[in-house]
CSV table of C-alpha atoms in Angstrom, one decimal:
chain,number,residue,atom,x,y,z
A,1,MET,CA,0.0,0.0,0.0
A,2,GLY,CA,1.2,3.4,-0.8
A,3,GLU,CA,1.8,6.1,1.8
A,4,LYS,CA,-0.9,8.7,2.3
A,5,ASP,CA,-0.1,12.3,1.4
A,6,GLU,CA,0.4,14.1,4.7
A,7,SER,CA,-0.9,17.3,3.2
A,8,SER,CA,-4.4,15.7,2.6
A,9,VAL,CA,-4.8,14.6,6.2
A,10,PRO,CA,-6.2,17.4,8.4
A,11,SER,CA,-3.9,18.1,11.3
A,12,THR,CA,-5.2,18.1,14.9
A,13,GLN,CA,-4.5,21.8,15.1
A,14,ALA,CA,-6.6,22.5,12.1
A,15,LEU,CA,-9.5,20.6,13.5
A,16,VAL,CA,-9.3,22.5,16.8
A,17,LEU,CA,-9.3,25.8,14.9
A,18,ARG,CA,-12.3,24.8,12.8
A,19,LYS,CA,-14.2,23.8,15.8
A,20,SER,CA,-13.5,26.9,17.8
A,21,ALA,CA,-14.4,29.2,14.9
A,22,GLY,CA,-18.0,28.0,15.1
A,23,GLU,CA,-18.4,28.3,18.8
A,24,VAL,CA,-20.7,31.0,20.3
A,25,PRO,CA,-18.7,33.3,22.6
A,26,ARG,CA,-19.7,32.8,26.3
A,27,PRO,CA,-21.2,35.8,28.1
A,28,THR,CA,-19.4,37.4,30.9
A,29,TRP,CA,-20.4,35.9,34.2
A,30,HIS,CA,-22.2,38.0,36.8
A,31,ALA,CA,-23.5,37.2,40.3
A,32,PRO,CA,-26.8,35.4,40.4
A,33,TRP,CA,-29.9,37.6,40.7
A,34,GLU,CA,-31.6,37.5,44.1
A,35,LEU,CA,-35.2,38.0,44.9
A,36,SER,CA,-35.6,41.3,46.8
A,37,ALA,CA,-39.4,41.6,47.3
A,38,VAL,CA,-42.7,40.0,46.4
A,39,VAL,CA,-45.7,42.2,45.6
A,40,SER,CA,-49.0,40.5,46.3
A,41,GLY,CA,-52.6,41.7,46.2
A,42,HIS,CA,-54.2,40.4,43.0
A,43,GLN,CA,-56.6,37.5,43.1
A,44,GLY,CA,-55.7,36.3,39.6
A,45,TRP,CA,-52.9,36.0,37.1
A,46,VAL,CA,-51.0,39.3,36.5
A,47,ARG,CA,-51.2,39.7,32.8
A,48,SER,CA,-49.6,43.2,32.3
A,49,VAL,CA,-47.2,45.7,33.9
A,50,ALA,CA,-46.3,49.3,33.0
A,51,PHE,CA,-44.0,51.8,34.7
A,52,GLU,CA,-44.5,55.5,35.1
A,53,PRO,CA,-41.8,57.4,33.2
A,54,MET,CA,-40.0,58.6,36.4
A,55,ASN,CA,-40.1,55.1,38.0
A,56,GLU,CA,-41.9,56.4,41.1
A,57,TRP,CA,-44.8,53.9,40.7
A,58,PHE,CA,-46.0,51.2,38.4
A,59,VAL,CA,-49.3,49.6,37.5
A,60,THR,CA,-50.4,45.9,37.1
A,61,GLY,CA,-53.4,44.4,35.3
A,62,SER,CA,-54.8,41.1,36.3
A,63,ALA,CA,-57.2,38.4,35.4
A,64,ASP,CA,-59.2,39.5,38.5
A,65,ARG,CA,-60.3,42.5,36.3
A,66,THR,CA,-58.6,45.1,38.4
A,67,ILE,CA,-55.7,47.5,37.9
A,68,LYS,CA,-53.5,48.2,40.9
A,69,VAL,CA,-51.1,51.2,41.3
A,70,TRP,CA,-48.0,50.4,43.4
A,71,ASP,CA,-45.3,52.6,45.1
A,72,PHE,CA,-42.1,51.4,43.5
A,73,ALA,CA,-39.8,52.4,46.4
A,74,LYS,CA,-42.0,50.8,49.0
A,75,CYS,CA,-42.2,47.6,46.9
A,76,CYS,CA,-38.4,47.4,46.6
A,77,ALA,CA,-38.0,48.0,50.4
A,78,GLY,CA,-40.6,45.4,51.2
A,79,VAL,CA,-42.6,48.0,53.2
A,80,ASP,CA,-46.3,47.4,53.9
A,81,LYS,CA,-48.9,49.6,52.2
A,82,ALA,CA,-47.1,49.7,48.9
A,83,LEU,CA,-50.5,49.6,47.2
A,84,LYS,CA,-51.6,53.1,46.4
A,85,LEU,CA,-54.8,52.6,44.5
A,86,THR,CA,-57.1,49.9,42.9
A,87,LEU,CA,-58.9,50.8,39.7
A,88,THR,CA,-62.0,48.9,38.7
A,89,GLY,CA,-64.1,49.1,35.5
A,90,HIS,CA,-63.0,46.2,33.2
A,91,ILE,CA,-65.3,43.1,33.2
A,92,GLY,CA,-62.6,40.8,31.8
A,93,PRO,CA,-58.8,40.2,32.4
A,94,VAL,CA,-56.7,43.3,31.8
A,95,ARG,CA,-54.1,42.3,29.1
A,96,GLY,CA,-52.5,45.7,28.2
A,97,LEU,CA,-51.3,48.8,30.1
A,98,ALA,CA,-49.4,52.0,29.1
A,99,VAL,CA,-48.6,55.2,31.0
A,100,SER,CA,-48.3,58.4,29.0
A,101,ASP,CA,-45.0,60.4,29.4
A,102,ARG,CA,-46.7,63.6,28.1
A,103,HIS,CA,-50.2,63.5,29.7
A,104,PRO,CA,-51.5,62.3,33.1
A,105,TYR,CA,-53.2,59.4,31.4
A,106,LEU,CA,-53.2,55.6,31.9
A,107,PHE,CA,-54.5,53.4,29.1
A,108,SER,CA,-55.8,49.9,29.6
A,109,ALA,CA,-57.1,47.1,27.4
A,110,GLY,CA,-58.7,43.8,28.2
A,111,GLU,CA,-60.4,40.7,27.0
A,112,ASP,CA,-63.7,42.4,27.4
A,113,LYS,CA,-63.0,44.2,24.1
A,114,GLN,CA,-62.7,47.5,26.0
A,115,VAL,CA,-59.9,50.1,25.7
A,116,LYS,CA,-60.0,52.8,28.4
A,117,CYS,CA,-58.2,56.1,29.1
A,118,TRP,CA,-57.9,56.9,32.8
A,119,ASP,CA,-57.3,60.4,34.2
A,120,LEU,CA,-54.8,59.8,36.9
A,121,GLU,CA,-55.5,63.2,38.5
A,122,HIS,CA,-59.1,62.1,39.3
A,123,ASN,CA,-58.6,58.3,39.0
A,124,ARG,CA,-61.5,57.8,36.7
A,125,VAL,CA,-62.2,56.8,33.1
A,126,ILE,CA,-62.5,59.7,30.7
A,127,ARG,CA,-62.5,58.0,27.3
A,128,HIS,CA,-63.5,54.7,25.8
A,129,TYR,CA,-62.2,53.5,22.4
A,130,HIS,CA,-64.8,51.3,20.7
A,131,GLY,CA,-64.2,49.2,17.7
A,132,HIS,CA,-62.4,45.9,18.5
A,133,LEU,CA,-64.5,42.8,17.8
A,134,SER,CA,-62.8,40.6,20.3
A,135,GLY,CA,-60.4,40.7,23.3
A,136,VAL,CA,-57.6,43.3,23.2
A,137,TYR,CA,-54.2,41.7,24.0
A,138,CYS,CA,-51.7,44.6,23.7
A,139,LEU,CA,-51.5,48.4,23.4
A,140,ALA,CA,-48.8,51.0,23.0
A,141,LEU,CA,-48.5,54.8,22.7
A,142,HIS,CA,-46.8,56.5,19.8
A,143,PRO,CA,-43.6,58.2,21.1
A,144,THR,CA,-44.2,61.6,19.5
A,145,LEU,CA,-47.8,61.8,18.3
A,146,ASP,CA,-51.0,61.6,20.4
A,147,LEU,CA,-51.8,58.2,18.9
A,148,LEU,CA,-52.8,55.0,20.7
A,149,ILE,CA,-52.3,51.6,19.0
A,150,THR,CA,-54.2,48.6,20.2
A,151,ALA,CA,-54.4,45.0,18.9
A,152,GLY,CA,-55.8,41.6,19.8
A,153,ARG,CA,-57.9,38.6,18.9
A,154,ASP,CA,-59.6,40.2,15.9
A,155,SER,CA,-56.3,40.0,14.0
A,156,VAL,CA,-55.9,43.7,13.4
A,157,ALA,CA,-54.1,46.7,15.0
A,158,ARG,CA,-56.2,49.8,15.4
A,159,VAL,CA,-54.7,53.3,15.5
A,160,TRP,CA,-56.7,55.8,17.5
A,161,ASP,CA,-56.5,59.6,18.0
A,162,MET,CA,-56.0,59.8,21.7
A,163,ARG,CA,-58.1,62.8,22.3
A,164,THR,CA,-61.0,62.6,19.8
A,165,LYS,CA,-61.3,58.7,20.0
A,166,THR,CA,-61.3,58.6,16.2
A,167,GLU,CA,-60.1,55.4,14.6
A,168,VAL,CA,-57.4,56.6,12.3
A,169,HIS,CA,-56.4,53.3,10.7
A,170,VAL,CA,-57.3,49.6,10.9
A,171,LEU,CA,-54.0,47.7,10.1
A,172,GLY,CA,-55.2,44.4,8.6
A,173,GLY,CA,-53.2,41.6,7.2
A,174,HIS,CA,-52.5,39.2,10.0
A,175,THR,CA,-54.6,36.0,10.0
A,176,ASN,CA,-54.5,35.3,13.7
A,177,THR,CA,-54.3,37.1,17.1
A,178,VAL,CA,-51.9,40.0,17.2
A,179,GLY,CA,-50.1,39.4,20.5
A,180,ALA,CA,-47.5,42.2,20.7
A,181,LEU,CA,-46.6,45.5,19.2
A,182,LEU,CA,-43.9,48.2,19.2
A,183,THR,CA,-43.9,51.9,18.2
A,184,TYR,CA,-41.2,54.1,16.8
A,185,PRO,CA,-41.0,57.8,16.0
A,186,VAL,CA,-39.9,57.2,12.3
A,187,ASP,CA,-41.0,54.5,9.8
A,188,PRO,CA,-41.7,51.8,10.4
A,189,GLN,CA,-43.6,53.5,13.1
A,190,ILE,CA,-45.5,50.3,14.2
A,191,VAL,CA,-44.3,46.7,14.5
A,192,THR,CA,-46.7,43.9,15.2
A,193,SER,CA,-46.3,40.2,15.8
A,194,SER,CA,-49.0,37.6,15.5
A,195,TYR,CA,-49.9,34.0,16.3
A,196,ASP,CA,-49.9,33.4,12.5
A,197,ASN,CA,-46.0,33.1,12.9
A,198,THR,CA,-45.3,36.5,11.2
A,199,VAL,CA,-44.0,39.9,12.1
A,200,LYS,CA,-45.1,43.0,10.2
A,201,LEU,CA,-43.6,46.5,9.8
A,202,TRP,CA,-46.2,49.2,9.0
A,203,ASP,CA,-46.3,52.5,7.2
A,204,LEU,CA,-48.4,54.6,9.5
A,205,VAL,CA,-49.2,57.3,6.9
A,206,ALA,CA,-50.4,54.8,4.2
A,207,GLY,CA,-51.9,52.4,6.7
A,208,ARG,CA,-50.4,49.3,5.1
A,209,ALA,CA,-47.7,46.8,5.7
A,210,MET,CA,-44.2,47.7,4.5
A,211,THR,CA,-42.6,44.3,5.2
A,212,THR,CA,-43.7,40.9,6.5
A,213,MET,CA,-41.1,38.6,8.1
A,214,THR,CA,-42.0,34.9,7.9
A,215,GLN,CA,-38.9,33.2,9.4
A,216,HIS,CA,-40.7,32.1,12.6
A,217,LYS,CA,-42.3,28.7,12.7
A,218,LYS,CA,-44.4,29.2,15.8
A,219,ALA,CA,-46.7,31.9,17.1
A,220,VAL,CA,-44.8,35.1,17.9
A,221,ARG,CA,-46.0,36.2,21.3
A,222,ALA,CA,-43.5,38.9,22.4
A,223,LEU,CA,-41.5,41.8,21.0
A,224,ALA,CA,-38.8,43.9,22.7
A,225,SER,CA,-36.8,46.9,21.4
A,226,SER,CA,-33.3,48.0,22.1
A,227,ASP,CA,-32.5,51.4,23.6
A,228,LYS,CA,-28.9,51.4,22.1
A,229,GLU,CA,-29.5,50.4,18.5
A,230,LEU,CA,-32.3,50.3,15.9
A,231,THR,CA,-33.0,46.6,16.4
A,232,PHE,CA,-35.7,44.6,18.0
A,233,LEU,CA,-36.3,41.0,19.2
A,234,SER,CA,-39.2,38.7,18.5
A,235,GLY,CA,-39.9,35.8,20.7
A,236,ALA,CA,-41.7,32.5,19.8
A,237,ALA,CA,-41.7,28.9,20.9
A,238,ASP,CA,-39.1,28.1,18.2
A,239,ASN,CA,-36.5,30.7,19.1
A,240,VAL,CA,-35.8,34.4,19.7
A,241,LYS,CA,-34.8,36.4,16.6
A,242,LYS,CA,-33.1,39.8,16.2
A,243,TRP,CA,-34.1,42.2,13.4
A,244,GLN,CA,-33.2,45.6,12.0
A,245,VAL,CA,-36.0,48.1,12.6
A,246,ARG,CA,-35.4,50.0,9.3
A,247,ASP,CA,-36.1,47.2,6.8
A,248,GLY,CA,-36.8,44.1,8.9
A,249,LYS,CA,-33.5,42.5,7.9
A,250,PHE,CA,-32.9,39.3,9.9
A,251,LEU,CA,-29.7,39.5,12.0
A,252,GLN,CA,-29.4,36.5,14.2
A,253,ASN,CA,-31.1,33.7,16.3
A,254,PHE,CA,-30.7,33.3,20.0
């Protein structure tokens, strides 16, 4: 038998280099998180949370149909009487909450098809936004315009004039529940994700979808945006994906 050409046999060093090149870098280790406080008071699942812009208080919405306002400092310190207020008015689980950073308003949405605007100076409902045909699962405020965006089981996102309660747009195109949404000051000003496995970027002026991302294989139930770069994450049962906001370009899987 003839001798093998040594140049055709991969060396051990080459195999090690090839293996290390495909490895994902390990994150920097940090001390484990520790539980500092438990906030209790709801009689059902807590389905939504929203913080006031100054982080002095936060609100929680629950399947017990109530919205509770909590003092953040007292909650962190584990002090009793952290509950400031309980708001009642919904007749179904409260699935979405948002606190305005320009007005003394709290917005809530629930499985009872209702979207409410609460005046936090008088702790009462001052506006109702009627139009959804089924439960409302999420809502968000536009960062620069007085617009409210809501979405839910009727497979559409609705854009409302915050003050006049006028329905500006009905963003249709999803074929299943819209479970999460994001808003941006520039196009695409609205991002929605749905249980139909897709994520859509919307042109707010035209009221139509700019891009539809179909890489997910499972229902997309969560969205999160980055404060440091124009990217966002979408979460589904298959994986978490990272995208560019501008054009919906896929960046990586987690």
